[in-house]
Coordinates of C-alpha atoms and ligand atoms in Angstrom, one line a residue:
M1 CA 156.6 64.6 24.2
T2 CA 157.4 66.5 27.4
G3 CA 159.7 64.8 29.1
K4 CA 157.9 65.4 32.0
N5 CA 156.6 62.7 34.3
A6 CA 157.3 65.0 37.9
L7 CA 157.1 67.6 39.4
S8 CA 160.0 67.9 40.0
D9 CA 160.7 67.7 36.6
L10 CA 158.9 71.4 35.7
A11 CA 161.9 74.0 35.1
L12 CA 159.9 75.9 37.3
F13 CA 160.7 72.7 39.8
G14 CA 164.8 73.4 39.5
G15 CA 164.2 70.6 36.0
K16 CA 165.6 71.2 33.3
P17 CA 164.1 73.3 30.5
L18 CA 162.2 72.4 27.2
F19 CA 163.6 75.3 25.3
S20 CA 167.8 75.6 25.4
Q21 CA 166.8 77.6 22.4
V22 CA 164.3 80.5 24.2
K23 CA 161.1 80.9 22.0
S24 CA 160.4 84.6 21.6
I25 CA 156.7 86.0 21.0
G26 CA 158.4 88.4 18.6
Q27 CA 157.8 87.3 14.8
L28 CA 161.8 87.8 14.4
A29 CA 161.5 86.7 11.0
Q30 CA 163.9 86.7 9.2
P31 CA 164.4 89.4 6.1
N32 CA 165.7 87.4 2.3
Q33 CA 169.6 87.5 2.7
A34 CA 170.6 87.6 0.0
R35 CA 169.2 90.4 -1.1
F36 CA 169.8 92.6 1.9
F37 CA 173.0 92.1 1.7
A38 CA 173.1 93.1 -2.4
L39 CA 171.4 96.4 -1.2
A40 CA 173.1 96.6 2.2
R41 CA 176.8 96.7 -0.2
K42 CA 175.1 98.9 -2.8
C43 CA 174.9 101.4 -0.2
F44 CA 178.6 100.6 1.2
A45 CA 179.8 101.0 -2.7
E46 CA 177.5 104.8 -2.5
R47 CA 179.0 105.5 0.6
R48 CA 175.4 106.9 1.0
L49 CA 174.0 104.9 5.6
S50 CA 172.0 107.4 6.2
N51 CA 170.3 111.4 5.4
N52 CA 167.5 110.3 3.9
G53 CA 169.9 108.2 1.1
P54 CA 168.2 105.8 -1.6
M55 CA 167.3 102.9 0.6
V56 CA 164.4 105.1 2.5
Q57 CA 162.8 106.4 -0.6
L58 CA 162.8 103.1 -2.1
L59 CA 161.2 102.0 1.1
E60 CA 159.1 104.6 1.4
R61 CA 157.4 105.1 -2.4
R62 CA 156.5 100.7 -2.1
L63 CA 154.9 101.4 1.8
A64 CA 153.0 104.5 0.3
D65 CA 151.8 101.9 -2.6
F66 CA 151.7 99.2 -0.6
H67 CA 149.0 101.0 1.9
R68 CA 147.1 103.3 -1.1
V69 CA 148.5 106.4 0.0
P70 CA 150.4 109.5 -1.2
C71 CA 153.1 109.9 1.6
C72 CA 154.8 108.0 3.9
I73 CA 158.2 109.3 5.9
A74 CA 160.4 106.3 7.4
Y75 CA 161.4 107.6 11.3
A76 CA 163.8 105.6 14.0
N77 CA 161.6 104.0 15.1
A78 CA 157.5 103.8 15.9
G79 CA 158.2 105.8 19.5
L80 CA 159.3 109.0 18.4
A81 CA 157.3 109.1 15.4
L82 CA 154.5 108.5 17.7
I83 CA 156.2 111.5 19.3
A84 CA 156.8 113.8 16.0
L85 CA 152.8 112.9 14.3
I86 CA 152.0 113.9 17.9
Q87 CA 153.4 117.1 18.7
S88 CA 153.3 119.0 14.8
I89 CA 149.5 118.1 15.7
A90 CA 149.2 119.5 19.1
A91 CA 151.9 122.8 17.2
G92 CA 151.8 124.4 19.9
R93 CA 148.6 123.9 22.3
T94 CA 148.9 122.1 25.7
G95 CA 146.5 119.7 26.3
S96 CA 145.1 115.7 26.4
V97 CA 145.0 113.3 24.5
V98 CA 142.4 110.1 24.4
I99 CA 143.9 106.5 24.1
P100 CA 143.1 103.1 24.5
T101 CA 144.6 101.8 28.5
F102 CA 145.1 98.6 27.3
T103 CA 147.8 98.2 24.7
Y104 CA 151.6 99.0 25.3
A105 CA 152.7 100.0 28.2
G106 CA 155.7 103.1 26.0
L107 CA 151.8 105.0 24.7
P108 CA 151.5 107.0 27.5
H109 CA 155.4 108.3 28.0
I110 CA 155.4 109.0 24.2
V111 CA 151.8 111.0 24.4
R112 CA 153.8 112.2 27.7
W113 CA 156.9 113.4 26.0
A114 CA 155.0 115.0 22.8
G115 CA 154.2 117.2 25.6
Q116 CA 150.5 116.4 26.2
E117 CA 148.5 114.3 29.0
P118 CA 147.3 111.1 27.8
L119 CA 143.5 109.9 29.9
F120 CA 143.1 106.8 29.0
C121 CA 139.5 104.8 27.9
D122 CA 138.3 101.5 28.0
V123 CA 138.0 99.3 25.6
D124 CA 135.6 96.9 23.1
R125 CA 135.7 93.1 25.2
D126 CA 135.7 91.3 22.2
T127 CA 137.9 93.4 19.7
H128 CA 139.9 94.8 22.8
T129 CA 139.6 98.1 20.6
L130 CA 138.3 101.6 22.0
T131 CA 135.4 102.9 20.6
A132 CA 133.8 106.5 20.6
E133 CA 131.3 105.3 23.4
T134 CA 134.6 104.4 25.2
A135 CA 136.8 107.5 24.2
S136 CA 133.9 110.0 24.5
A137 CA 133.5 108.9 28.4
A138 CA 137.4 109.7 28.4
M139 CA 137.2 113.1 26.6
A140 CA 137.8 116.2 28.4
A141 CA 137.6 119.6 27.6
D142 CA 141.4 120.1 27.0
T143 CA 140.9 116.9 24.3
I144 CA 142.8 117.8 21.4
M145 CA 143.5 114.3 20.0
L146 CA 142.7 110.7 19.8
L147 CA 144.8 108.1 18.9
G148 CA 143.3 104.9 18.4
V149 CA 145.6 101.7 18.6
H150 CA 144.1 98.3 15.7
Q151 CA 145.0 95.3 18.3
A152 CA 146.9 92.2 15.8
N153 CA 142.2 90.8 16.2
S154 CA 141.2 93.6 15.1
P155 CA 141.4 96.9 13.8
C156 CA 139.5 100.2 15.5
P157 CA 135.2 100.5 14.2
I158 CA 136.8 103.7 11.6
D159 CA 134.5 105.2 11.1
E160 CA 132.7 105.9 14.7
L161 CA 135.2 106.8 15.6
E162 CA 135.9 109.6 12.3
A163 CA 132.5 110.7 13.2
L164 CA 133.0 111.0 16.7
C165 CA 136.4 113.0 16.3
R166 CA 134.6 115.3 13.6
A167 CA 132.0 115.6 16.2
R168 CA 134.3 117.0 18.6
G169 CA 136.7 118.6 16.6
I170 CA 139.8 117.4 16.7
T171 CA 142.0 114.7 15.2
L172 CA 141.7 111.0 14.7
L173 CA 145.8 109.3 14.5
F174 CA 147.2 105.7 14.3
D175 CA 149.1 103.7 16.4
S176 CA 149.2 101.5 13.2
V177 CA 151.9 98.5 14.5
H178 CA 150.1 95.8 15.0
G179 CA 147.6 96.7 11.9
L180 CA 149.8 96.2 9.4
G181 CA 148.7 94.2 6.6
A182 CA 145.1 94.9 8.0
T183 CA 142.5 96.2 6.0
Y184 CA 139.1 97.7 7.4
A185 CA 136.0 97.5 4.5
G186 CA 138.4 96.3 2.7
T187 CA 140.8 99.7 2.2
P188 CA 144.6 99.1 3.6
I189 CA 145.0 100.1 7.7
G190 CA 147.8 103.2 7.2
G191 CA 144.9 105.3 5.1
F192 CA 142.6 106.2 8.3
G193 CA 143.0 109.7 10.4
R194 CA 145.1 112.2 9.6
A195 CA 147.8 109.9 10.3
E196 CA 148.7 106.4 11.0
V197 CA 152.2 104.7 12.6
F198 CA 153.3 101.7 12.1
S199 CA 157.0 99.9 13.4
L200 CA 160.1 98.5 11.6
H201 CA 161.5 96.2 15.2
A202 CA 162.6 93.2 14.4
T203 CA 159.5 91.1 16.7
K204 CA 157.4 93.2 14.2
L205 CA 155.7 91.5 10.7
L206 CA 158.6 94.4 9.2
N207 CA 162.0 93.5 10.2
G208 CA 163.7 96.4 9.2
F209 CA 166.6 95.9 13.4
E210 CA 164.7 99.3 13.4
G211 CA 162.2 102.2 12.7
G212 CA 159.3 102.8 12.2
Y213 CA 157.0 105.5 9.9
I214 CA 154.2 107.1 9.2
T215 CA 151.3 107.1 7.2
T216 CA 149.1 110.1 5.5
H217 CA 147.3 111.7 2.8
D218 CA 148.1 115.2 3.8
E219 CA 151.5 116.7 2.3
N220 CA 151.6 119.9 4.2
L221 CA 151.4 116.5 7.1
A222 CA 154.4 114.8 6.2
D223 CA 156.8 118.0 5.0
L224 CA 156.6 118.8 8.6
L225 CA 157.5 115.7 9.6
R226 CA 160.5 115.4 6.7
R227 CA 161.9 117.9 8.5
K228 CA 161.0 117.0 12.2
R229 CA 162.7 113.9 11.6
N230 CA 166.3 115.8 10.5
F231 CA 166.4 118.7 13.3
G232 CA 163.9 120.8 11.4
F233 CA 166.2 121.3 9.1
T234 CA 164.7 122.8 6.3
G235 CA 167.5 123.8 4.3
E236 CA 171.5 124.0 4.9
S237 CA 170.6 125.3 8.3
S238 CA 167.9 127.1 8.1
I239 CA 165.9 125.7 11.1
D240 CA 161.8 126.6 11.4
T241 CA 160.2 123.7 13.7
L242 CA 160.8 121.9 16.7
G243 CA 163.4 119.2 15.7
M244 CA 165.4 116.0 16.2
N245 CA 168.1 113.6 14.6
A246 CA 165.0 110.5 14.3
K247 CA 166.3 109.9 10.8
L248 CA 166.2 106.0 8.9
N249 CA 169.6 104.5 8.4
E250 CA 169.6 102.9 4.6
L251 CA 170.8 99.4 5.9
H252 CA 168.0 99.7 8.0
A253 CA 166.0 100.8 5.4
A254 CA 167.6 98.0 3.2
S255 CA 166.0 95.6 5.3
A256 CA 162.2 96.7 6.1
L257 CA 163.0 96.0 1.3
A258 CA 164.6 93.2 1.5
A259 CA 161.4 91.8 3.9
L260 CA 157.9 92.9 2.6
D261 CA 157.7 91.2 -0.7
D262 CA 156.9 88.5 2.3
L263 CA 154.9 89.9 4.7
P264 CA 151.3 88.0 3.2
A265 CA 153.3 85.3 3.8
L266 CA 154.5 84.9 6.8
I267 CA 151.0 86.6 7.8
E268 CA 149.4 83.2 6.6
R269 CA 152.1 81.7 8.5
N270 CA 151.2 83.5 11.5
R271 CA 147.6 82.1 10.6
S272 CA 148.9 78.7 10.5
R273 CA 150.5 79.3 13.6
I274 CA 147.1 79.6 15.5
E275 CA 145.5 77.7 14.1
A276 CA 148.2 74.3 15.2
Y277 CA 147.9 75.9 18.4
R278 CA 143.7 75.7 18.3
E279 CA 144.5 72.0 17.4
S280 CA 147.5 71.5 19.5
F281 CA 145.2 72.3 22.7
A282 CA 142.2 71.3 21.5
D283 CA 141.2 68.2 24.2
I284 CA 142.9 70.6 27.6
P285 CA 140.0 71.5 29.0
G286 CA 139.3 75.7 30.0
I287 CA 141.2 76.9 27.6
S288 CA 139.6 79.1 24.1
W289 CA 142.3 81.0 22.3
I290 CA 140.8 85.3 21.1
P291 CA 138.9 84.8 18.0
Y292 CA 140.9 87.2 14.9
A293 CA 138.0 89.5 13.0
T294 CA 136.4 87.2 10.3
E295 CA 134.7 90.7 8.2
N296 CA 138.8 92.4 8.7
K297 CA 141.7 91.1 7.2
T298 CA 143.9 90.6 10.1
N299 CA 147.7 90.7 10.2
H300 CA 147.8 87.0 13.3
E301 CA 150.5 88.2 14.1
F302 CA 149.9 86.7 18.6
P303 CA 148.4 83.7 19.4
L304 CA 145.9 84.8 22.3
L305 CA 145.5 82.4 25.5
Q306 CA 142.4 82.2 27.4
I307 CA 142.5 80.4 30.7
A308 CA 139.1 79.6 31.8
P309 CA 138.2 82.1 34.6
D310 CA 138.2 78.4 37.3
W311 CA 141.4 76.5 35.6
P312 CA 143.1 75.5 38.5
L313 CA 145.7 77.6 38.1
A314 CA 146.6 81.9 38.4
R315 CA 146.4 82.9 34.8
D316 CA 150.8 84.2 35.8
T317 CA 151.2 81.0 37.8
L318 CA 150.4 79.4 34.0
V319 CA 153.0 82.1 32.9
S320 CA 155.4 81.6 34.8
I321 CA 155.5 78.2 34.2
L322 CA 156.2 78.7 31.0
R323 CA 159.0 81.5 31.1
A324 CA 160.4 78.6 33.7
E325 CA 160.2 76.3 30.7
G326 CA 161.9 79.1 28.0
A327 CA 159.0 79.8 26.3
L328 CA 158.8 83.8 26.9
A329 CA 154.8 83.7 27.4
R330 CA 153.4 86.6 28.5
P331 CA 150.1 88.0 30.2
Y332 CA 149.0 90.5 27.5
Y333 CA 148.8 93.9 28.1
A334 CA 148.4 93.7 32.4
P335 CA 147.9 95.5 34.3
P336 CA 145.8 97.8 31.7
L337 CA 148.3 102.3 31.5
H338 CA 145.8 103.1 33.7
L339 CA 146.2 101.3 36.9
Q340 CA 150.3 101.8 35.8
D341 CA 149.6 105.3 35.9
N342 CA 147.6 106.2 39.5
P343 CA 146.6 102.9 40.7
S344 CA 143.3 104.9 42.3
H345 CA 142.1 105.9 38.9
A346 CA 137.8 105.5 38.7
P347 CA 137.2 102.0 37.5
L348 CA 137.9 100.8 33.3
P349 CA 136.4 96.6 33.9
V350 CA 136.5 95.4 30.6
A351 CA 140.1 96.4 30.2
E352 CA 140.6 95.5 33.6
A353 CA 138.2 91.8 33.7
L354 CA 140.6 91.3 30.1
S355 CA 144.1 92.1 31.3
G356 CA 143.3 89.1 34.4
Q357 CA 142.8 86.5 31.8
I358 CA 144.7 86.1 28.1
V359 CA 148.5 84.7 28.5
Q360 CA 150.6 85.9 25.2
M361 CA 152.0 82.9 23.8
P362 CA 154.8 81.9 21.7
A363 CA 154.7 83.0 17.8
G364 CA 156.5 83.7 15.0
E365 CA 159.6 82.2 13.4
S366 CA 161.3 80.2 14.9
L367 CA 158.8 79.2 16.6
S368 CA 157.5 74.8 15.1
R369 CA 154.7 72.9 14.7
D370 CA 157.0 70.2 17.5
D371 CA 157.1 72.8 19.3
I372 CA 153.4 73.9 19.9
D373 CA 152.3 70.4 20.4
T374 CA 155.4 70.3 23.3
L375 CA 154.0 73.4 24.4
A376 CA 150.1 72.1 24.6
A377 CA 151.9 68.8 26.4
L378 CA 153.7 71.5 29.1
V379 CA 150.1 73.1 29.6
D380 CA 148.2 69.9 30.0
F381 CA 150.7 68.7 32.1
A382 CA 150.2 71.7 34.2
Y383 CA 146.2 71.6 33.9
I384 CA 146.0 67.9 35.9
H385 CA 148.8 68.5 38.0
A386 CA 147.1 72.2 39.5
E387 CA 146.9 70.6 42.6
S388 CA 150.4 69.8 43.5
I389 CA 151.9 72.8 41.7
S390 CA 149.5 74.8 43.7
S391 CA 151.1 73.1 47.2
A392 CA 154.4 73.0 46.1
L393 CA 153.9 76.5 45.4
A394 CA 152.2 77.2 49.2
A395 CA 154.5 75.7 50.8
A396 CA 157.9 77.0 48.8
G397 CA 155.9 80.4 50.3
T398 CA 154.8 81.4 46.8
S399 CA 150.5 82.7 44.9
R400 CA 149.2 79.7 43.3
Ligands
LIG1 C1 151.3 99.2 20.4 C2 152.5 99.8 20.2 N1 152.6 101.9 19.5 C3 154.3 101.6 19.2 C4 155.6 101.0 19.9 C5 156.9 101.2 19.3 O1 156.9 101.3 18.4 P1 159.3 100.7 18.8 O2 159.9 99.8 18.8 O3 159.7 101.3 17.4 O4 160.0 102.8 19.0 C6 155.4 100.0 19.7 C7 156.5 99.0 20.4 O5 156.1 97.2 20.6 C8 154.0 99.2 20.1 O6 153.5 97.6 20.1

C-alpha cells in the first residue's frame, strides 16, 4: 500500500515521498463557502471591513451564546487577546504568572509581552494539564495569576484550581485554544475562571483565517478589553488605558460565522479519525493512543500516538521518517517550556517524560481514511525494518 519495499524507498533515504500534498497537523476546516461569500459580499456592499462592524458584533453574540457567557470580545488573534487580558488583570503590577510547561511554545513570550514573568509548573501524567498541586508548587510571593491551559484530550481540573486561586487571592485565567467545544462537569468551556481565551486561526477548530476571542462573565473587564483592542480609545480621541490595534476584521469574522454551525460535525469527524487511527495501527506492537477524557466532552483535535519505551526506533526518528514522506507529524510539546526557557531549570519530571514519548500525528479535514491506512503501513514498515534503518542512519552519521 505504501509502495515501500526496500529501505531506499523511504523518502528519508531518497525515495519518492508518499504524499504529494503534505498532511498537516492542523484542522484546515473549510468554512461553508456559499455562506462565507454571501457574508463577505455584504461587508463590501456596506463598506464595513473593520472597526467593530456588524460581522464582529454578530460573531461575538453567537459565541457568547455558544459558551453560555454574557460577554465575548473578539481580537485579531489569541496571542494578542492573552496579552491584553494578562495586562488588564495585572493592572500596573509586575509579578509572575504560573503556566504549565507542557503546552504551546509561544506562551512564555505572551506572558512577557504582558510585562510579567512566567513560572513553569508540571502537569498530570494522564490529563497533561496542570493541577492545584503542580501549580502551587510553582507559585512565588509575587504570583498574580494562574493561567491554566486546557488540553485537547482533557480540560483542566477547574474546581481545584478555583479553590487554590481563591485561597491565594490570585486570578485564574484559561488559555482555552484547545478546549473549544469541550465541557467541564456539563458546562461549556468558556465560562470558567475570570476569563478564557480562544483562537480562530485557520489550523484551529473554528476557522477565521486569523482571529481570537475572550469570554467572561465580567462586564467591566469586557469593556476594558474592548477599549484595549482599539488603542484604548474611550471616545473619538480620548484614551484611558494602554491599548493597541488588535481588532478582528469583518472578513475574518465572516469566515468564523460561516464555520460555526459545522463545529459539532467537525468534532465528530475528529473523533472518527482518531478511531480510524486506533483501528489501522492496532496490529503494530508498542503503539498506543493518548485517551480522551470520557467524563468531560472533548474536541478530539489531535491524534496523539505514544510509542513504548522499548520501541526499536527513537520517537524523533519516527517523526523524521513521517515528515520526509510529507506527513507533517511532530514531537508533541517537546522540549517542555521550562527547558527551552532555562536549560538548568529544576526538573519537572512528568512533562519531561511525556515530551519524549508522544507523536502528534496528521489530523483534520485534509486527512482521509486511506491516508490513515497508508500512515499505518508506513509505521509498520519502519517497525519491521527498524534495525536496518538505525544502521543506515548510524552509517550516515545520524543518531537512531
Ligand atoms: C495553547 C495556545 N495558546 C495560544 C495560541 C496562539 O493562538 P493564535 O495563533 O490565535 O495567536 C496557540 C496557537 O497555536 C496555542 O496553541
